CSV table of C-alpha atoms in Angstrom, one decimal:
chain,number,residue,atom,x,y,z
M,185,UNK,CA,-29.2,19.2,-22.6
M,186,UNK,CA,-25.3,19.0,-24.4
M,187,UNK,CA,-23.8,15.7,-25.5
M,188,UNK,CA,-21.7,14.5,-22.7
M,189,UNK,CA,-17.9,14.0,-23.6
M,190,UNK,CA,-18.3,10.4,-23.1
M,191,UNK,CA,-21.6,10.4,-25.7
M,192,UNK,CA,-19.1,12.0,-27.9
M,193,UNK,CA,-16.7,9.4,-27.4
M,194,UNK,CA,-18.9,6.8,-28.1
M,195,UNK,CA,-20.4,8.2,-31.4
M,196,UNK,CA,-16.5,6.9,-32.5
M,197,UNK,CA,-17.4,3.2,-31.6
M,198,UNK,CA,-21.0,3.3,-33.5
M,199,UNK,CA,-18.8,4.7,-37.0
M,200,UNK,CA,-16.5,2.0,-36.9
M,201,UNK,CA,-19.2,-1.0,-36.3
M,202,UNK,CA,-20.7,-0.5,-39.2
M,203,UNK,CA,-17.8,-0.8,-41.2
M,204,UNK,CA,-16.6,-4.1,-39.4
M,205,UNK,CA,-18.2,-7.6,-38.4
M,206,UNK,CA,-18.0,-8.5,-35.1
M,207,UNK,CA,-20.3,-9.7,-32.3
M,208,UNK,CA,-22.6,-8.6,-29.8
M,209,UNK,CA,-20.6,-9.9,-27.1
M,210,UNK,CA,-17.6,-7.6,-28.2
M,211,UNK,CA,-20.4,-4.7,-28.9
M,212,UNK,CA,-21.9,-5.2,-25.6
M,213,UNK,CA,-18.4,-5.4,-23.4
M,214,UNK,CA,-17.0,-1.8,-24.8
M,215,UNK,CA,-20.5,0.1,-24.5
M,216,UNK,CA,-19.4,1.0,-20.8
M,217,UNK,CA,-16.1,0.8,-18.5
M,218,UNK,CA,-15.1,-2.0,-16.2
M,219,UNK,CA,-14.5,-0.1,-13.5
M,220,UNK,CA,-14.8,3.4,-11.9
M,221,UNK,CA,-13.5,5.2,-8.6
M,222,UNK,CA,-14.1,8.5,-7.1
M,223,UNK,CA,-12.0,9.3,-4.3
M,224,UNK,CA,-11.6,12.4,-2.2
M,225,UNK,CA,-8.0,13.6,-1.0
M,226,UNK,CA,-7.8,15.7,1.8
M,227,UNK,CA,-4.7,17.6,2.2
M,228,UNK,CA,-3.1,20.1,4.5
M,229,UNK,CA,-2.1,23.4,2.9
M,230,UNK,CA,0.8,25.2,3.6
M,231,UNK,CA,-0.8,27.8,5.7
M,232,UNK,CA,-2.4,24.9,8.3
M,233,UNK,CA,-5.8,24.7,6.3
M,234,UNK,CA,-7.6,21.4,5.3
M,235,UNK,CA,-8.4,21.3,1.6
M,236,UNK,CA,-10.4,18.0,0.2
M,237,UNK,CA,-9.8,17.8,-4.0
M,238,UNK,CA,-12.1,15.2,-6.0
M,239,UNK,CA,-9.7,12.2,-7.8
M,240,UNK,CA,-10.8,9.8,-10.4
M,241,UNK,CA,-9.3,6.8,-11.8
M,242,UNK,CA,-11.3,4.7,-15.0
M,243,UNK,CA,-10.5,1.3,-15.9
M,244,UNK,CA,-12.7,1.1,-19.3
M,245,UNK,CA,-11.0,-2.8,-20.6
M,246,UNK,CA,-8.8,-5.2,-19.8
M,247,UNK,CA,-9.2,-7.6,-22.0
M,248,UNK,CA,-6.1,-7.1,-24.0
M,249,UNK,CA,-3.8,-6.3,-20.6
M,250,UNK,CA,-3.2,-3.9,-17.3
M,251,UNK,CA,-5.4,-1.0,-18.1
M,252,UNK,CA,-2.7,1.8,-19.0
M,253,UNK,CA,-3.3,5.7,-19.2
M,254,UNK,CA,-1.9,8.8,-17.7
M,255,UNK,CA,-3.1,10.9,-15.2
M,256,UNK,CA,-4.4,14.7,-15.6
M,257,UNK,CA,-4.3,17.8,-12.5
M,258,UNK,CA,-6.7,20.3,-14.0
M,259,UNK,CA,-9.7,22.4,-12.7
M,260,UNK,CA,-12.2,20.7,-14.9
M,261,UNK,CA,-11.3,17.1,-14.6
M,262,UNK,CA,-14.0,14.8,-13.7
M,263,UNK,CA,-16.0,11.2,-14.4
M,264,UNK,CA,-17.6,12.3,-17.7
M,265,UNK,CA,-13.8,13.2,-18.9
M,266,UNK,CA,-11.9,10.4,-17.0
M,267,UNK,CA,-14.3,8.4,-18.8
M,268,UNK,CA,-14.0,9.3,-22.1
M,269,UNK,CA,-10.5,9.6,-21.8
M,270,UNK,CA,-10.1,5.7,-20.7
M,271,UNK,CA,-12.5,4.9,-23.5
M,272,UNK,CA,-9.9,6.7,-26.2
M,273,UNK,CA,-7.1,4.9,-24.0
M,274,UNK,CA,-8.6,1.4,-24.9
M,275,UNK,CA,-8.7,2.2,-28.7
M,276,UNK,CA,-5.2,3.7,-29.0
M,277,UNK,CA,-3.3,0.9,-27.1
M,278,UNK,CA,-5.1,-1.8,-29.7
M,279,UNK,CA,-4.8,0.5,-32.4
M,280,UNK,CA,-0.7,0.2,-31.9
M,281,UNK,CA,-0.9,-3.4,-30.9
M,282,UNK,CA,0.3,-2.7,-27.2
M,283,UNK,CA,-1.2,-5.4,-24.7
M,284,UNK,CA,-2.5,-3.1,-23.0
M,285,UNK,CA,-6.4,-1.9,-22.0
M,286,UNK,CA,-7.1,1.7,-21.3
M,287,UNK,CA,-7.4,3.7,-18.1
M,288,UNK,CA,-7.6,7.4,-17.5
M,289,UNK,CA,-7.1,9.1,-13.8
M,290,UNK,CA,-7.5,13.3,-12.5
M,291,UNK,CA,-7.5,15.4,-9.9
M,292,UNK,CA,-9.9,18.4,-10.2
M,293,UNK,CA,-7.4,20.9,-9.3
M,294,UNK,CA,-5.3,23.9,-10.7
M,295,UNK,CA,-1.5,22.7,-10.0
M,296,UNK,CA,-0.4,26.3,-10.5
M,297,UNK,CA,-2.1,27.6,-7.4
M,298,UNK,CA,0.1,24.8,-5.0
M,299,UNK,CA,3.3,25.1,-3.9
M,300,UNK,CA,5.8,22.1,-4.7
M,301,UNK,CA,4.9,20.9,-1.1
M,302,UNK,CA,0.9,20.7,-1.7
M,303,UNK,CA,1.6,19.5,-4.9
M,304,UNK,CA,3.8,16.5,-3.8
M,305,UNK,CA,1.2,15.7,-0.7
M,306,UNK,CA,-1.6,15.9,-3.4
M,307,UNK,CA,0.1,13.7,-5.6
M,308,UNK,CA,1.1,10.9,-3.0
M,309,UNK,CA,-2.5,11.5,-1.8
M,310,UNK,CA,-4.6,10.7,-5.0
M,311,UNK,CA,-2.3,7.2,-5.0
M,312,UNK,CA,-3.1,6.6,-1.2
M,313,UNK,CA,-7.0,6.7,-2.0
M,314,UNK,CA,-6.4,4.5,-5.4
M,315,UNK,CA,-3.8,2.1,-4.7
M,316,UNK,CA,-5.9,-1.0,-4.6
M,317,UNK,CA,-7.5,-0.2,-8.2
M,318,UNK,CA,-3.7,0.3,-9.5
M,319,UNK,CA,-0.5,-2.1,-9.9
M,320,UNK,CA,1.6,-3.4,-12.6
M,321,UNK,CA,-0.4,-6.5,-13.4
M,322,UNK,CA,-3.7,-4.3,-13.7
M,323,UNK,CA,-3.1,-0.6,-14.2
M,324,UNK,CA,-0.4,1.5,-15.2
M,325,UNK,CA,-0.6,5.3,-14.6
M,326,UNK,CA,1.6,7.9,-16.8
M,327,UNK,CA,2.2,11.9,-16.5
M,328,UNK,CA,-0.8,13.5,-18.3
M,329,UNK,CA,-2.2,17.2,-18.6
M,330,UNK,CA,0.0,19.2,-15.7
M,331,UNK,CA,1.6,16.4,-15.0
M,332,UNK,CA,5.2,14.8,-15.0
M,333,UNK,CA,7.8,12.9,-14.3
M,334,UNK,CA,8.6,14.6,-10.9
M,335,UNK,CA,5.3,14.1,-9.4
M,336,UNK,CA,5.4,10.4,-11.0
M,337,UNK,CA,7.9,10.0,-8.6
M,338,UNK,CA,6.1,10.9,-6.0
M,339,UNK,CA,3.5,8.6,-6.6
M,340,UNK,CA,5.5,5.2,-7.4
M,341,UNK,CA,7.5,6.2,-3.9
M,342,UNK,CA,4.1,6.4,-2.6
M,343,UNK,CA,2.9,3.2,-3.8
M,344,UNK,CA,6.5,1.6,-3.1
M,345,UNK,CA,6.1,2.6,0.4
M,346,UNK,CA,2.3,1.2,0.6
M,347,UNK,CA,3.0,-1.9,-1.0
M,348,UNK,CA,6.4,-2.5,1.1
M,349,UNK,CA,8.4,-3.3,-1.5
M,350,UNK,CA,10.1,-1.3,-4.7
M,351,UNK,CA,7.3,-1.4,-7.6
M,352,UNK,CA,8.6,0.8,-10.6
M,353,UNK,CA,6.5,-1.1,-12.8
M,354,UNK,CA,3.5,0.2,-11.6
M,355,UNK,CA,3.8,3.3,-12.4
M,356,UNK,CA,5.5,5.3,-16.1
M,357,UNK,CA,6.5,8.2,-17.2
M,358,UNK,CA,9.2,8.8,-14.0
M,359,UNK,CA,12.6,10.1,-13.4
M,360,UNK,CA,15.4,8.2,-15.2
M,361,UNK,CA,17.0,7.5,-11.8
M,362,UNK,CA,13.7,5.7,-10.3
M,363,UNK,CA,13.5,3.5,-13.6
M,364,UNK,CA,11.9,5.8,-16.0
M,365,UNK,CA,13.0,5.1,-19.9
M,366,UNK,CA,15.1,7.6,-21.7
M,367,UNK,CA,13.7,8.8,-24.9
M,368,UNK,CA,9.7,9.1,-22.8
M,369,UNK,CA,9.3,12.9,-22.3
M,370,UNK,CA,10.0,13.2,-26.2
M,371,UNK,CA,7.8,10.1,-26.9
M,372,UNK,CA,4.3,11.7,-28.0
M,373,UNK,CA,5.9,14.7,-29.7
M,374,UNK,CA,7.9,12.0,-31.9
M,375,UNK,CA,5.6,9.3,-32.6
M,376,UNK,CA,3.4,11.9,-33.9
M,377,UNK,CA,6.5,13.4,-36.6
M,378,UNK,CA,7.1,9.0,-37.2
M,379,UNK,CA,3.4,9.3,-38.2
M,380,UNK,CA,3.3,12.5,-40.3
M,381,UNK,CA,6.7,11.7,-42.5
M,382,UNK,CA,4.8,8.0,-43.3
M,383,UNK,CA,2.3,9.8,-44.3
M,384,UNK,CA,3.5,12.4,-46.1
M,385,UNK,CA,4.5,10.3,-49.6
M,386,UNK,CA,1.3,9.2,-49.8
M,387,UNK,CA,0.0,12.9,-49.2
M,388,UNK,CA,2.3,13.7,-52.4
M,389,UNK,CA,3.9,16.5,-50.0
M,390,UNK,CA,7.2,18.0,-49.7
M,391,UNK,CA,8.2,19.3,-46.6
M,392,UNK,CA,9.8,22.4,-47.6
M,393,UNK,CA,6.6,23.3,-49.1
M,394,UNK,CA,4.7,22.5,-46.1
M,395,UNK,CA,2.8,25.2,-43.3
M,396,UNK,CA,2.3,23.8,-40.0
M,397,UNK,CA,0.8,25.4,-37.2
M,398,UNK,CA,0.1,24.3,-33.5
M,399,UNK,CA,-2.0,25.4,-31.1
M,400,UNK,CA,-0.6,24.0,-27.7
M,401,UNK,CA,3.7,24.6,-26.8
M,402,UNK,CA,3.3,22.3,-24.0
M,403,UNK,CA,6.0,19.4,-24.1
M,404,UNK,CA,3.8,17.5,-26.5
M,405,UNK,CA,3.6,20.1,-28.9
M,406,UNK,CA,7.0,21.8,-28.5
M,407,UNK,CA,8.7,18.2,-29.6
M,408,UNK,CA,6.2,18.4,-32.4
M,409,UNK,CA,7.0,21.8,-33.5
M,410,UNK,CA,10.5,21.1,-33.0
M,411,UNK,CA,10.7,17.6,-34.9
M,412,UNK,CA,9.0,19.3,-38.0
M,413,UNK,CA,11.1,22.6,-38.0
M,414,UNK,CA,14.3,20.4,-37.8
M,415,UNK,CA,13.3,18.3,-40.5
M,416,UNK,CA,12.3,21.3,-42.5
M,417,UNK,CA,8.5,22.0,-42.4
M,418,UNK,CA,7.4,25.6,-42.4
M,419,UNK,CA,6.4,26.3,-38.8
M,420,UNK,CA,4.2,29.8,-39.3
M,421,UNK,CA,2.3,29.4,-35.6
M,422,UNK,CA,2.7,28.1,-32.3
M,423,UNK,CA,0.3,29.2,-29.0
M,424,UNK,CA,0.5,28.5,-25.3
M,425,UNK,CA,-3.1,28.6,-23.0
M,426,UNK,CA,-2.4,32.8,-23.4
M,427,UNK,CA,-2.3,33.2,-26.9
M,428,UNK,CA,0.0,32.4,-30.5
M,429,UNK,CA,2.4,33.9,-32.3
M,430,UNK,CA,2.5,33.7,-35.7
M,431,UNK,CA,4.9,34.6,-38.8
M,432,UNK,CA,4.1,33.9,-42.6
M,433,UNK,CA,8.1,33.4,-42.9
M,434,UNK,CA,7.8,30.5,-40.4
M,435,UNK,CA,9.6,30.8,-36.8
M,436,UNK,CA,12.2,29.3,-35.5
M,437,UNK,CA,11.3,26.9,-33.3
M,438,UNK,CA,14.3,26.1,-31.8
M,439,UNK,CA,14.7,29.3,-30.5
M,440,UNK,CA,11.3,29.6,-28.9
M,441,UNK,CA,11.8,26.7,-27.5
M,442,UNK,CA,15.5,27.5,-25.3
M,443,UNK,CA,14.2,30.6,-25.0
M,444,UNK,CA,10.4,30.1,-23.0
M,445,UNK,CA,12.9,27.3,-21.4
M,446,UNK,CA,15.0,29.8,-20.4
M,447,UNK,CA,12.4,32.6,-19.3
M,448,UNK,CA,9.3,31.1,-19.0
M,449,UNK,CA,7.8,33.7,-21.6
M,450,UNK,CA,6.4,33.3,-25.3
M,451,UNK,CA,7.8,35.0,-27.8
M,452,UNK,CA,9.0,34.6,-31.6
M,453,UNK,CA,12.6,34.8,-30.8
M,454,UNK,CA,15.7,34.2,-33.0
M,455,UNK,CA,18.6,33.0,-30.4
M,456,UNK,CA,22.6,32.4,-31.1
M,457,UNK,CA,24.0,30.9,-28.6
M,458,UNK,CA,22.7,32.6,-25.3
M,459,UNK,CA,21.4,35.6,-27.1
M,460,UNK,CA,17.7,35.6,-27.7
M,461,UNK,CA,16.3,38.6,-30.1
M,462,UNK,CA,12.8,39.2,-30.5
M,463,UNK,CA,11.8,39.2,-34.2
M,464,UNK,CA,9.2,40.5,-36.1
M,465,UNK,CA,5.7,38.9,-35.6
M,466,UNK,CA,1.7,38.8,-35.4
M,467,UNK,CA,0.0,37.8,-32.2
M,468,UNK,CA,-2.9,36.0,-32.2
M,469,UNK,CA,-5.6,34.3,-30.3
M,470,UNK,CA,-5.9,30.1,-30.1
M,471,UNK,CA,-9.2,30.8,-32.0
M,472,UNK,CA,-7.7,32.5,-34.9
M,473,UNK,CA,-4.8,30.1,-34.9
M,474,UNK,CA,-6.6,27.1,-35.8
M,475,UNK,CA,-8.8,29.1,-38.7
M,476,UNK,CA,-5.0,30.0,-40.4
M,477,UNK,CA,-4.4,29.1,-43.9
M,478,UNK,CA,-2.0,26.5,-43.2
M,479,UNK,CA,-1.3,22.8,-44.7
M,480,UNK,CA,-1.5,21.0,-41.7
M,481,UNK,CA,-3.0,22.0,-38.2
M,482,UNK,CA,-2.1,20.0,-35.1
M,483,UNK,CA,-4.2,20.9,-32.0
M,484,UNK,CA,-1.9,19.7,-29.2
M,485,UNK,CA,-3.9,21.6,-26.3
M,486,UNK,CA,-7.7,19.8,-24.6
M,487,UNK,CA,-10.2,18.3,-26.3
M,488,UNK,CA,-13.2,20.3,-28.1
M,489,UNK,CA,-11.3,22.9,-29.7
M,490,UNK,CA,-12.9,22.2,-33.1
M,491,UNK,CA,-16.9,21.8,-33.0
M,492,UNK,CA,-19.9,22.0,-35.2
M,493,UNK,CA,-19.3,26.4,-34.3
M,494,UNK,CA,-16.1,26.5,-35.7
M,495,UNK,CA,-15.5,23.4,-38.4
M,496,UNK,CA,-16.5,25.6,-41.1
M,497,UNK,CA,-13.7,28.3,-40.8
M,498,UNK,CA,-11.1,26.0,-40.5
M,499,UNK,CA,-8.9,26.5,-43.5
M,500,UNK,CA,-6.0,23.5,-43.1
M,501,UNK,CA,-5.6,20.4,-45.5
M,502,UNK,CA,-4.9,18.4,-42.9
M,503,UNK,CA,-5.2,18.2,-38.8
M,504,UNK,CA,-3.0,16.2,-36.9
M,505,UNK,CA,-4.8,15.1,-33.3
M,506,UNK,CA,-2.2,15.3,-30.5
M,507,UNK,CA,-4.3,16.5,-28.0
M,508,UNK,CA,-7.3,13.5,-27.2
M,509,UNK,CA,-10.5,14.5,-28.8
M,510,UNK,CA,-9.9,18.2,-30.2
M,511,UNK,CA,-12.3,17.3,-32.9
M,512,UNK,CA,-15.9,16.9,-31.8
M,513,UNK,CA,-18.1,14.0,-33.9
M,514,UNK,CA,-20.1,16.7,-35.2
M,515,UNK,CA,-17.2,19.0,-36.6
M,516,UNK,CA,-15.9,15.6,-38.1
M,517,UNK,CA,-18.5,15.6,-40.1
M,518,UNK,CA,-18.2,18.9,-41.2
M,519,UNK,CA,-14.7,19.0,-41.8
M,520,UNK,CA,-15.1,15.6,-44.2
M,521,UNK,CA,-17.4,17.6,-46.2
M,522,UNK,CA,-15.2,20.0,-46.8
M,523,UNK,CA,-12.3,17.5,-48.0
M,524,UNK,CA,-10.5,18.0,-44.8
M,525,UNK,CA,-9.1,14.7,-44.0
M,526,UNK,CA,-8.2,14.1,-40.2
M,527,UNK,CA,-5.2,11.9,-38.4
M,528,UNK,CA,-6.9,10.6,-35.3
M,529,UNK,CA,-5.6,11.1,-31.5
M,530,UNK,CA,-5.7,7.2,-31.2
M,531,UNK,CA,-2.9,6.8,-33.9
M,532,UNK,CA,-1.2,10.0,-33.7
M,533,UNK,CA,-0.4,10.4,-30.1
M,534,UNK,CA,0.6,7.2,-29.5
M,535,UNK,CA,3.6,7.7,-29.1
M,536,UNK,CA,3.8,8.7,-25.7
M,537,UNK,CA,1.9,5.0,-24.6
M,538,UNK,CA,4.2,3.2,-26.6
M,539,UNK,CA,7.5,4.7,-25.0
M,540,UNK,CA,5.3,4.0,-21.7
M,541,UNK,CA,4.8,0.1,-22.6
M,542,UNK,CA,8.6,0.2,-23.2
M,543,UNK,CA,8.9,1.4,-19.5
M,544,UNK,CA,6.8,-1.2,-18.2
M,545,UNK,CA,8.7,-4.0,-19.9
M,546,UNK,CA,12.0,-2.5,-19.0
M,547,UNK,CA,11.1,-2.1,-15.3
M,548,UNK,CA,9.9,-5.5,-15.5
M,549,UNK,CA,12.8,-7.1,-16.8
M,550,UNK,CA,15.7,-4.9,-15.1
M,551,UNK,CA,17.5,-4.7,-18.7
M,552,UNK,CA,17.2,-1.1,-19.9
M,553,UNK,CA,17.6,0.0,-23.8
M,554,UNK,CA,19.6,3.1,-25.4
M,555,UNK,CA,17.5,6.1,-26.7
M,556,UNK,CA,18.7,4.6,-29.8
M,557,UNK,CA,17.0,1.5,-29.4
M,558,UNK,CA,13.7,3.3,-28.1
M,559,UNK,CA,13.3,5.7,-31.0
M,560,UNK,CA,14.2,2.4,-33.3
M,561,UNK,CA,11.5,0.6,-31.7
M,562,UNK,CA,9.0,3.9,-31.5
M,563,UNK,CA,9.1,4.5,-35.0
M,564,UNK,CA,9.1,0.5,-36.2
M,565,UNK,CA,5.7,0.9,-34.0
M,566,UNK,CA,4.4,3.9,-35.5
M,567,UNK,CA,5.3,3.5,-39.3
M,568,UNK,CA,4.0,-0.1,-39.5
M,569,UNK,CA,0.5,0.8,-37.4
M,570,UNK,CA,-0.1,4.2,-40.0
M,571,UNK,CA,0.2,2.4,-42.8
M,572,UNK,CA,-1.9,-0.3,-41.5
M,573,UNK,CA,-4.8,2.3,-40.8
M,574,UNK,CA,-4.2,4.1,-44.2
M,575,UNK,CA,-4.5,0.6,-46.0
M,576,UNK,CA,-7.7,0.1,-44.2
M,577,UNK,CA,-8.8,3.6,-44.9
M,578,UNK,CA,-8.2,3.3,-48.3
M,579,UNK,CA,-9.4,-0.4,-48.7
M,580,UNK,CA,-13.3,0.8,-47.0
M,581,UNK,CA,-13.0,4.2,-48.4
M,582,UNK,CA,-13.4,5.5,-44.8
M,583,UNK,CA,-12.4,8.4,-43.1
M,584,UNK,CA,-8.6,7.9,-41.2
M,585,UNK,CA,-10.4,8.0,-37.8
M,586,UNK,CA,-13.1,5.9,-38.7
M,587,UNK,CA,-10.5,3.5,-40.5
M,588,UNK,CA,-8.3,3.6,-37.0
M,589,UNK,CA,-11.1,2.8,-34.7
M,590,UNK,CA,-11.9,-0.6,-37.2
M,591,UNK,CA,-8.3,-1.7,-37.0
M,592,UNK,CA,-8.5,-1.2,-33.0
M,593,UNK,CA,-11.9,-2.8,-32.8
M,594,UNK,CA,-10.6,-6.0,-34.8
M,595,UNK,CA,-8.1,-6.5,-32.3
M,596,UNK,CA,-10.4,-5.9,-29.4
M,597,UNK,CA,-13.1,-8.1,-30.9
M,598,UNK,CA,-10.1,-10.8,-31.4
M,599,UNK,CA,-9.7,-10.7,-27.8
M,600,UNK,CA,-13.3,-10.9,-26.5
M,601,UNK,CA,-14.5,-13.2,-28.8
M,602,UNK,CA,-11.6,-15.9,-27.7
M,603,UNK,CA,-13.4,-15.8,-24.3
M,604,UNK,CA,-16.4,-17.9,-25.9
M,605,UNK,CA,-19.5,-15.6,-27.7
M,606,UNK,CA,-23.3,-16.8,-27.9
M,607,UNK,CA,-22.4,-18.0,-31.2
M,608,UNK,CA,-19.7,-20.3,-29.9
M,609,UNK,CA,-22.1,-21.8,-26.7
M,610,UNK,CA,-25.2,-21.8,-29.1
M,611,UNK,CA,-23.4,-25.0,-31.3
């Protein structure tokens, strides 16, 4: 019988105890989550039919705040995921300091076979069967995989209209006009570039000198792509779910970008002004992108795209975890053998939580910031959290994943243990 994702998950929590004191009470609490839902959402399709999708919404802890954590439209969604995802959640908002718990929400269901009116019934659906397990006080949804800001809005009108009574706090990641923060969409993509040029001193690298490749042109790993082309990385690779494109020369990323923007297509394009020429390139598989000879490798796609069958042909320095959980425990193992030293999802795709706790706080106080003042505040985040891990890293001589998860598990310990443990009640 396989691992579940969740097993997987929790393999992280077992690395970092040993490495850190802290007490069975805080142990026992973050073995399992607080609270799960299943829900079923029927909807009427376009063409008259009734269709009933499966939803899921995980509140893993709370001890530290609301439960935060986006929420994901995709065939395979369900518990086991949702789950593991809310478990990662929990980690990554005490990892940044954010008081906030984590939470993780789906829909098993392939957005791109709805039209925009299923899609919107859907959406305001899912919060109809979950409102009362959601609200600003004790869980925050966010746009996810196949998600975004639109069909946010959606589903803080939906809860607005449930509740009676305007509640943009309870929901991040919308439309700027129904409270959402400027600077959000980018928020992942950048936090991730905040935490790679921290990082890069200490690495003794030079950016010029420096092959990236990404597997994943989604908005996350567009910004990313973009944010390290711009600053002046050598971006040789870049995929979508049908395939990469890759050039030894490095592509221009900007370009890609306005045109697949423009065209919906994927191509290595070189673009002045509204002109777009293709330019000379290699196709290639997702597979084969992340076994390329690059410096750093950031898998910005799902989870499990680097396991115990692939870890040894992986030829990157470095990988940089925006998606949650592309590495599998095993394939950790193997790739720390090998000397390859991996950034962990819970500090490197923070970004997009942090930008989301800057929502909340905006909503809740009716005084909104400049994308000045967000990015200021992002990177302040981000730069001062990295270099907390890598001290901590370096200070256990632990891995960057297992040094992330101790500097989460500190805070989370903090917060259980002022509750009372058996040691405090036994005096």
């Amino acid at each position: 019988m396989s691992e579940s994702l969740f097993d997987q998950a929790s393999e992280r929590l077992a690395d970092a105890i040993a490495h850190v004191h802290i007490s069975e009470d805080a142990i026992e609490r973050l073995k399992s989550p607080k609270a799960s839902l299943q829900v079923s959402i029927p909807v009427r399709m376009d063409n008259g039919t009734l269709k009933v999708f499966q939803g899921y919404r995980v509140r893993y802890n709370d001890l530290r705040g609301p439960t935060k954590g986006g929420i994901r439209f995709h065939p395979k969604v369900n518990m086991d995921e949702v789950t593991s995802l809310a478990f990662w959640m929990t980690f990554k908002c005490a990892a940044v300091n954010l008081p906030f718990g984590g939470a993780k929400g789906g829909v098993a269901v392939d957005p791109k076979q709805l039209s925009k009116f299923e899609l919107e019934r859907l959406s305001r659906g899912y919060i109809d069967a979950i409102a009362d397990f959601m609200g600003a006080d004790v869980d925050i949804p966010a746009p996810d995989v196949q998600t975004n800001a639109t069909i946010m809005g959606w589903m803080v009108d939906e809860y607005s209209t449930i509740q009676r009574k305007l509640c943009p706090a309870a929901i991040t990641g919308k439309p700027l006009t129904m409270g959402g923060s400027i600077g959000r969409e980018a928020a992942t993509g950048l936090g991730a570039f905040f935490a790679i040029e921290t990082l890069m001193p200490l690495l003794k690298m030079e950016r010029s000198q420096t092959t990236v490749a990404v597997q994943g042109f989604g908005n996350v790993g567009a910004a990313i792509a973009e944010a390290m082309s711009k600053a002046g990385y050598r971006v040789v690779a870049v995929s979508d779910s049908k395939g990469g494109i890759y050039s030894k020369k490095g592509l221009d990323i900007p370009s890609i970008v306005h045109y697949k923007n423009s065209t919906r297509s994927f191509q290595a394009v070189y673009c002045q002004d509204s002109v777009c020429n293709i330019v000379e390139h290699d196709t290639l598989s997702n597979e084969e992108l992340l076994e390329l000879d690059v410096d750093i490798l950031v898998p910005a796609a799902l989870e499990n795209q680097i396991t115990e069958h692939n870890a040894h042909k992986i030829r990157a320095k470095y990988i940089l975890e925006i998606a949650n959980g592309p590495v599998t425990p095993a394939a950790d193992k193997i790739l720390e053998r090998r000397g390859i030293m991996v950034f962990p999802d819970i500090l490197i795709n923070a970004g997009g939580v942090t930008v989301s706790y800057f929502e909340w706080v905006q909503n809740r106080s009716g005084f909104y910031w400049t994308l000045e003042e967000v990015n200021d505040r992002l990177k302040q985040s981000m730069v001062t959290e990295t270099l907390r891990i890598w001290e901590v890293a370096q200070q256990k001589q632990i891995s960057m994943r297992t040094a992330a998860y101790v500097h989460a598990l500190t805070r989370l310990s903090d917060a259980i243990d002022a509750k009372g443990t058996r040691s405090y009640y036994a005096q």
